[in-house]
mmCIF file of C-alpha atoms and ligand atoms in Angstrom:
data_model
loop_
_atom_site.group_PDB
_atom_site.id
_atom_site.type_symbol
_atom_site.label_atom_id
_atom_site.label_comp_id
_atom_site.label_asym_id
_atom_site.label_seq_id
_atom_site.Cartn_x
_atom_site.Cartn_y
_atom_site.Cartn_z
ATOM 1 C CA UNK A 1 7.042 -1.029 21.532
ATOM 2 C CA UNK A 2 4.072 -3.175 22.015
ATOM 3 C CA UNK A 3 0.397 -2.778 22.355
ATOM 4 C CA UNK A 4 -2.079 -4.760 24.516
ATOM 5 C CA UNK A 5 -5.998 -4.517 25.376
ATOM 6 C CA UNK A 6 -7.340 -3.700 28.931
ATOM 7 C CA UNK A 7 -10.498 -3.814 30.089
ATOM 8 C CA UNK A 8 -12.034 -2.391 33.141
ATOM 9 C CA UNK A 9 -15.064 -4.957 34.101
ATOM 10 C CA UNK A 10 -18.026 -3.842 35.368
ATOM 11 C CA UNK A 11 -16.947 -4.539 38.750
ATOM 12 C CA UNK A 12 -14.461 -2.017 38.749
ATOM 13 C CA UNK A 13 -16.666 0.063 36.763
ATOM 14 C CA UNK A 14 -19.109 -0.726 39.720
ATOM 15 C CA UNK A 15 -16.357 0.074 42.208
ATOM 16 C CA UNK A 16 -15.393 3.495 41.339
ATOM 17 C CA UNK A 17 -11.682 2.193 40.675
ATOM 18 C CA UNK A 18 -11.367 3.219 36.582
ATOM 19 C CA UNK A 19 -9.027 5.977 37.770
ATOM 20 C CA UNK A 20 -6.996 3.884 40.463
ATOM 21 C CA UNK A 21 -6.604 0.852 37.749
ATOM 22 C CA UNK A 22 -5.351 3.098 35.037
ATOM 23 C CA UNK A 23 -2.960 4.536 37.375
ATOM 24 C CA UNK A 24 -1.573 1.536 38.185
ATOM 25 C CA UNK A 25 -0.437 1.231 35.202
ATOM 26 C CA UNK A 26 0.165 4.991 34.368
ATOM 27 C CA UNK A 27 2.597 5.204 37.172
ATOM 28 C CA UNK A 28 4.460 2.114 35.772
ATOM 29 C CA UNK A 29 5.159 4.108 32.469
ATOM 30 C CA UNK A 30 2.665 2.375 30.626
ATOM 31 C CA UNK A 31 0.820 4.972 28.382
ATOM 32 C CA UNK A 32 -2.792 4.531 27.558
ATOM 33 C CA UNK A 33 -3.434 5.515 24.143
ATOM 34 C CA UNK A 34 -6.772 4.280 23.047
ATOM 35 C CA UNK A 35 -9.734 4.109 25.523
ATOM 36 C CA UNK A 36 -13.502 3.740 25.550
ATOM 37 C CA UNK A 37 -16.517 3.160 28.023
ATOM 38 C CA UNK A 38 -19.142 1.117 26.764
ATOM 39 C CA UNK A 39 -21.887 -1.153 27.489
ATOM 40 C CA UNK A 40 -21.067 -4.831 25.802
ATOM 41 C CA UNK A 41 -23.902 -6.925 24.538
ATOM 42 C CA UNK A 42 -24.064 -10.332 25.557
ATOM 43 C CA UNK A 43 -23.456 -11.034 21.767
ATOM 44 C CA UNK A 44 -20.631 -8.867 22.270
ATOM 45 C CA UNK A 45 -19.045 -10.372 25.551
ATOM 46 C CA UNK A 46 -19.408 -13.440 23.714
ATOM 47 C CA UNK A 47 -17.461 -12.640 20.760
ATOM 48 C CA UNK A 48 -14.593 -11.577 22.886
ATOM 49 C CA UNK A 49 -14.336 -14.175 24.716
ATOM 50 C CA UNK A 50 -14.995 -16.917 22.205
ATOM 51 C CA UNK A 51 -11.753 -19.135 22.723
ATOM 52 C CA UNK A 52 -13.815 -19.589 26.300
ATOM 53 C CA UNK A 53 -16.819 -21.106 24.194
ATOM 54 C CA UNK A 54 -16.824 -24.778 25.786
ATOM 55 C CA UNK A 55 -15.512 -23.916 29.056
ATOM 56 C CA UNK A 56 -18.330 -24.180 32.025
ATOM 57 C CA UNK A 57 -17.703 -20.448 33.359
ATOM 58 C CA UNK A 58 -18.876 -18.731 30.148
ATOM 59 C CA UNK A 59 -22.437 -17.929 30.088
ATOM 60 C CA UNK A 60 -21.855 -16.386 33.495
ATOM 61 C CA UNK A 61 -18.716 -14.738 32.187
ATOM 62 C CA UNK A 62 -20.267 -13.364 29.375
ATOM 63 C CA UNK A 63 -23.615 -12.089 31.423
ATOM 64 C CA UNK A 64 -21.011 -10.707 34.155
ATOM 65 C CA UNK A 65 -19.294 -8.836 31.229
ATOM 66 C CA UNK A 66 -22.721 -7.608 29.626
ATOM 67 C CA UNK A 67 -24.179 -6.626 33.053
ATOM 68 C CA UNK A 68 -23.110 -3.144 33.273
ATOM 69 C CA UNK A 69 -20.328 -0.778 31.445
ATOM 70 C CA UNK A 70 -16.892 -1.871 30.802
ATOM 71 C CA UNK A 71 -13.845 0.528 30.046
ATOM 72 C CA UNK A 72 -11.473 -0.825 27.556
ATOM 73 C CA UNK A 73 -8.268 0.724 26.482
ATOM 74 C CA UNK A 74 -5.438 0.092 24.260
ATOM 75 C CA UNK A 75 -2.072 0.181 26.162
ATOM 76 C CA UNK A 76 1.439 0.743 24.952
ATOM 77 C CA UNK A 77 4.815 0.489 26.302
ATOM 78 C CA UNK A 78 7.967 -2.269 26.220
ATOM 79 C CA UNK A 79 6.871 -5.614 26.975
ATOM 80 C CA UNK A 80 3.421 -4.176 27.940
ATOM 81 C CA UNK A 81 1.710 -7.775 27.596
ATOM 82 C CA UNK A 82 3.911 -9.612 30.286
ATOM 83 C CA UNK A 83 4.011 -6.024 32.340
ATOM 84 C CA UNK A 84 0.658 -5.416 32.665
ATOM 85 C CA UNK A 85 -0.324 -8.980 32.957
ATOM 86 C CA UNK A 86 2.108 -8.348 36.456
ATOM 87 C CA UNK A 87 0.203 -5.641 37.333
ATOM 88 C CA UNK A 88 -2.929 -7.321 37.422
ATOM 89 C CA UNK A 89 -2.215 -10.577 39.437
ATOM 90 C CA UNK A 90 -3.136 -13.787 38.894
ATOM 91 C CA UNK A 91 -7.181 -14.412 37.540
ATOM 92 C CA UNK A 92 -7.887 -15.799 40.552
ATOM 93 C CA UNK A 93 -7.785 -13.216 43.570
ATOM 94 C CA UNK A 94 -6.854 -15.373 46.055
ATOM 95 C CA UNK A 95 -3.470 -16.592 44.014
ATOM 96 C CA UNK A 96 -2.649 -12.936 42.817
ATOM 97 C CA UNK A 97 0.142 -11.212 44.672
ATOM 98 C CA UNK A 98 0.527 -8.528 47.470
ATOM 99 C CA UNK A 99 -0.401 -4.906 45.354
ATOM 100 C CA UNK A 100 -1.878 -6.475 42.386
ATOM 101 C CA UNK A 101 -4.982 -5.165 41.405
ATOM 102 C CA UNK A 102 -6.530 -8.411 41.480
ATOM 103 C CA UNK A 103 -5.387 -8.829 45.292
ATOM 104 C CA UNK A 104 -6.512 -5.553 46.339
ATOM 105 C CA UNK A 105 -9.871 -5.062 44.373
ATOM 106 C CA UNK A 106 -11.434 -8.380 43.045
ATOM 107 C CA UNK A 107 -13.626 -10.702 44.672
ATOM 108 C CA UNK A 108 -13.545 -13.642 42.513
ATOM 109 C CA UNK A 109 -11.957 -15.129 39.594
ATOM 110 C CA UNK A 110 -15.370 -14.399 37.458
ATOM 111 C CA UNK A 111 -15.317 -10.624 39.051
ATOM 112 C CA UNK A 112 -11.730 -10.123 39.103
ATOM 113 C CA UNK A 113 -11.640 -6.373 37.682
ATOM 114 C CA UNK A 114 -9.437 -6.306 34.867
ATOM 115 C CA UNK A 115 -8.531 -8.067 31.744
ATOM 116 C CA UNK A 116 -5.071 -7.992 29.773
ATOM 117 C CA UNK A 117 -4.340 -9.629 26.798
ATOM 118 C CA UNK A 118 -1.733 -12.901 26.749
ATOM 119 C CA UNK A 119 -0.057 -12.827 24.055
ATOM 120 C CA UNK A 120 0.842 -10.516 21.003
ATOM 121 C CA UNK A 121 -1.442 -12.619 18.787
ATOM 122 C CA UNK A 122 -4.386 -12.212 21.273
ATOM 123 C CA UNK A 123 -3.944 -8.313 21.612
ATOM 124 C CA UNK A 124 -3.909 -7.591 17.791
ATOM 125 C CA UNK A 125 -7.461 -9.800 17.595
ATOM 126 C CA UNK A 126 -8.604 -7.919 20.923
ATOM 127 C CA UNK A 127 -7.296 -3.965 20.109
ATOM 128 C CA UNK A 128 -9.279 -4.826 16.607
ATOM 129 C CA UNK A 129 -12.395 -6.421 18.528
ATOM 130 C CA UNK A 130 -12.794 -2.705 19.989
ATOM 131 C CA UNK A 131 -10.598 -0.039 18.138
ATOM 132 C CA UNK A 132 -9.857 1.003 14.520
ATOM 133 C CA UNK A 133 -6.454 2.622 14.148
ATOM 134 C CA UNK A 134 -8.197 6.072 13.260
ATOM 135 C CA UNK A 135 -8.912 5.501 17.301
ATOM 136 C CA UNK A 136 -5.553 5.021 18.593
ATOM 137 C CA UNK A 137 -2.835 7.801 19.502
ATOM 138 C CA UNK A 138 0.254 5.821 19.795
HETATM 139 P P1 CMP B 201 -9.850 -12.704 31.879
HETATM 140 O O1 CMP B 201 -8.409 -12.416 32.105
HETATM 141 O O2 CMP B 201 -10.697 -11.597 31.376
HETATM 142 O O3 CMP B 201 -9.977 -13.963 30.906
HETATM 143 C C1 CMP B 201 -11.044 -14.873 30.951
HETATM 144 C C2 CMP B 201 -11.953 -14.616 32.108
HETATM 145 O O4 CMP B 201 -12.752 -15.710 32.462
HETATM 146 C C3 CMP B 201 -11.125 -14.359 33.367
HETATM 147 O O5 CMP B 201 -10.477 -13.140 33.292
HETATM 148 C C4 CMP B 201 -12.182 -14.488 34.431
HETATM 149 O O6 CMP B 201 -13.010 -13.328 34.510
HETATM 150 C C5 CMP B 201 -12.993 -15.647 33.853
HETATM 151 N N1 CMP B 201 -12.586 -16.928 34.410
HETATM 152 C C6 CMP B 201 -11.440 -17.607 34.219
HETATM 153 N N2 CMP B 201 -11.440 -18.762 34.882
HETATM 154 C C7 CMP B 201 -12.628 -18.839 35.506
HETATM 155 C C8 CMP B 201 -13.242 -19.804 36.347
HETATM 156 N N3 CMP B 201 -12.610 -20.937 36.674
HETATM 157 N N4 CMP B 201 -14.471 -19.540 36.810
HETATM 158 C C9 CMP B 201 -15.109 -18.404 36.465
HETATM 159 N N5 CMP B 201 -14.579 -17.441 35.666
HETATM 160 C C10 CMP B 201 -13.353 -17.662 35.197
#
């Protein structure tokens, strides 16, 4: 079994999709077993996204992320990482597959909806950015 960190971005928070995003995965047989609403600080935003640092998008990634609530959850399930990363689509909308979230609900590749972890060293550092393991069910 392994474990990955979702986020719902304020966009989707915005859009009224929390419940159709979790389903998405739900209804793959990934189960959600830590989750959260809350609203990030831009200190916050820009500790999670801190390998971003240098890149040119991050002040208005991190404000995006800070600008209203966010709903982040712990998922679990086999190969959950690569699965979920499926689910989602590509970052940018207009590259992400037919049914992806990302194809159906994001605008842009700042306001794309979701976030999933990429790789089993990034989801231990983001699960422990956001949950203890007093929080998680698994
Ligand atoms: P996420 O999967 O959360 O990881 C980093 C985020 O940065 C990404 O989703 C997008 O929200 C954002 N991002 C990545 N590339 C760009 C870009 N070229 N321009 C603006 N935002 C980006």
């Amino acid at each position: 079994m392994q474990r990955t960190l979702s986020i719902v971005k304020p966009d989707g928070v915005g859009k009224q999709i929390i419940g159709k995003v979790i389903s998405m995965f739900e209804e793959k047989g990934i189960k959600v077993i830590g989750m959260r609403m809350l609203s990030l600080t831009r200190e916050k935003a820009k500790g999670f996204y801190r390998v971003h640092k240098d890149r040119p998008f991050f002040d208005s990634l991190t404000d995006f992320m800070s600008s209203g609530p966010v709903v982040v959850m712990v998922l679990e399930g086999e190969d959950v990482i690569n699965r979920v990363r499926g689910i989602m689509g590509a970052t940018d909308p207009k590259k992400a597959d037919k049914g992806t979230i990302r194809n159906m609900f994001a605008s842009d590749i700042e306001k794309n909806i979701v976030h999933g972890s990429d790789s089993p060293e990034n989801a231990a550092t983001e699960i422990s950015y956001f949950f203890s393991e007093m929080d998680i069910n698994g």
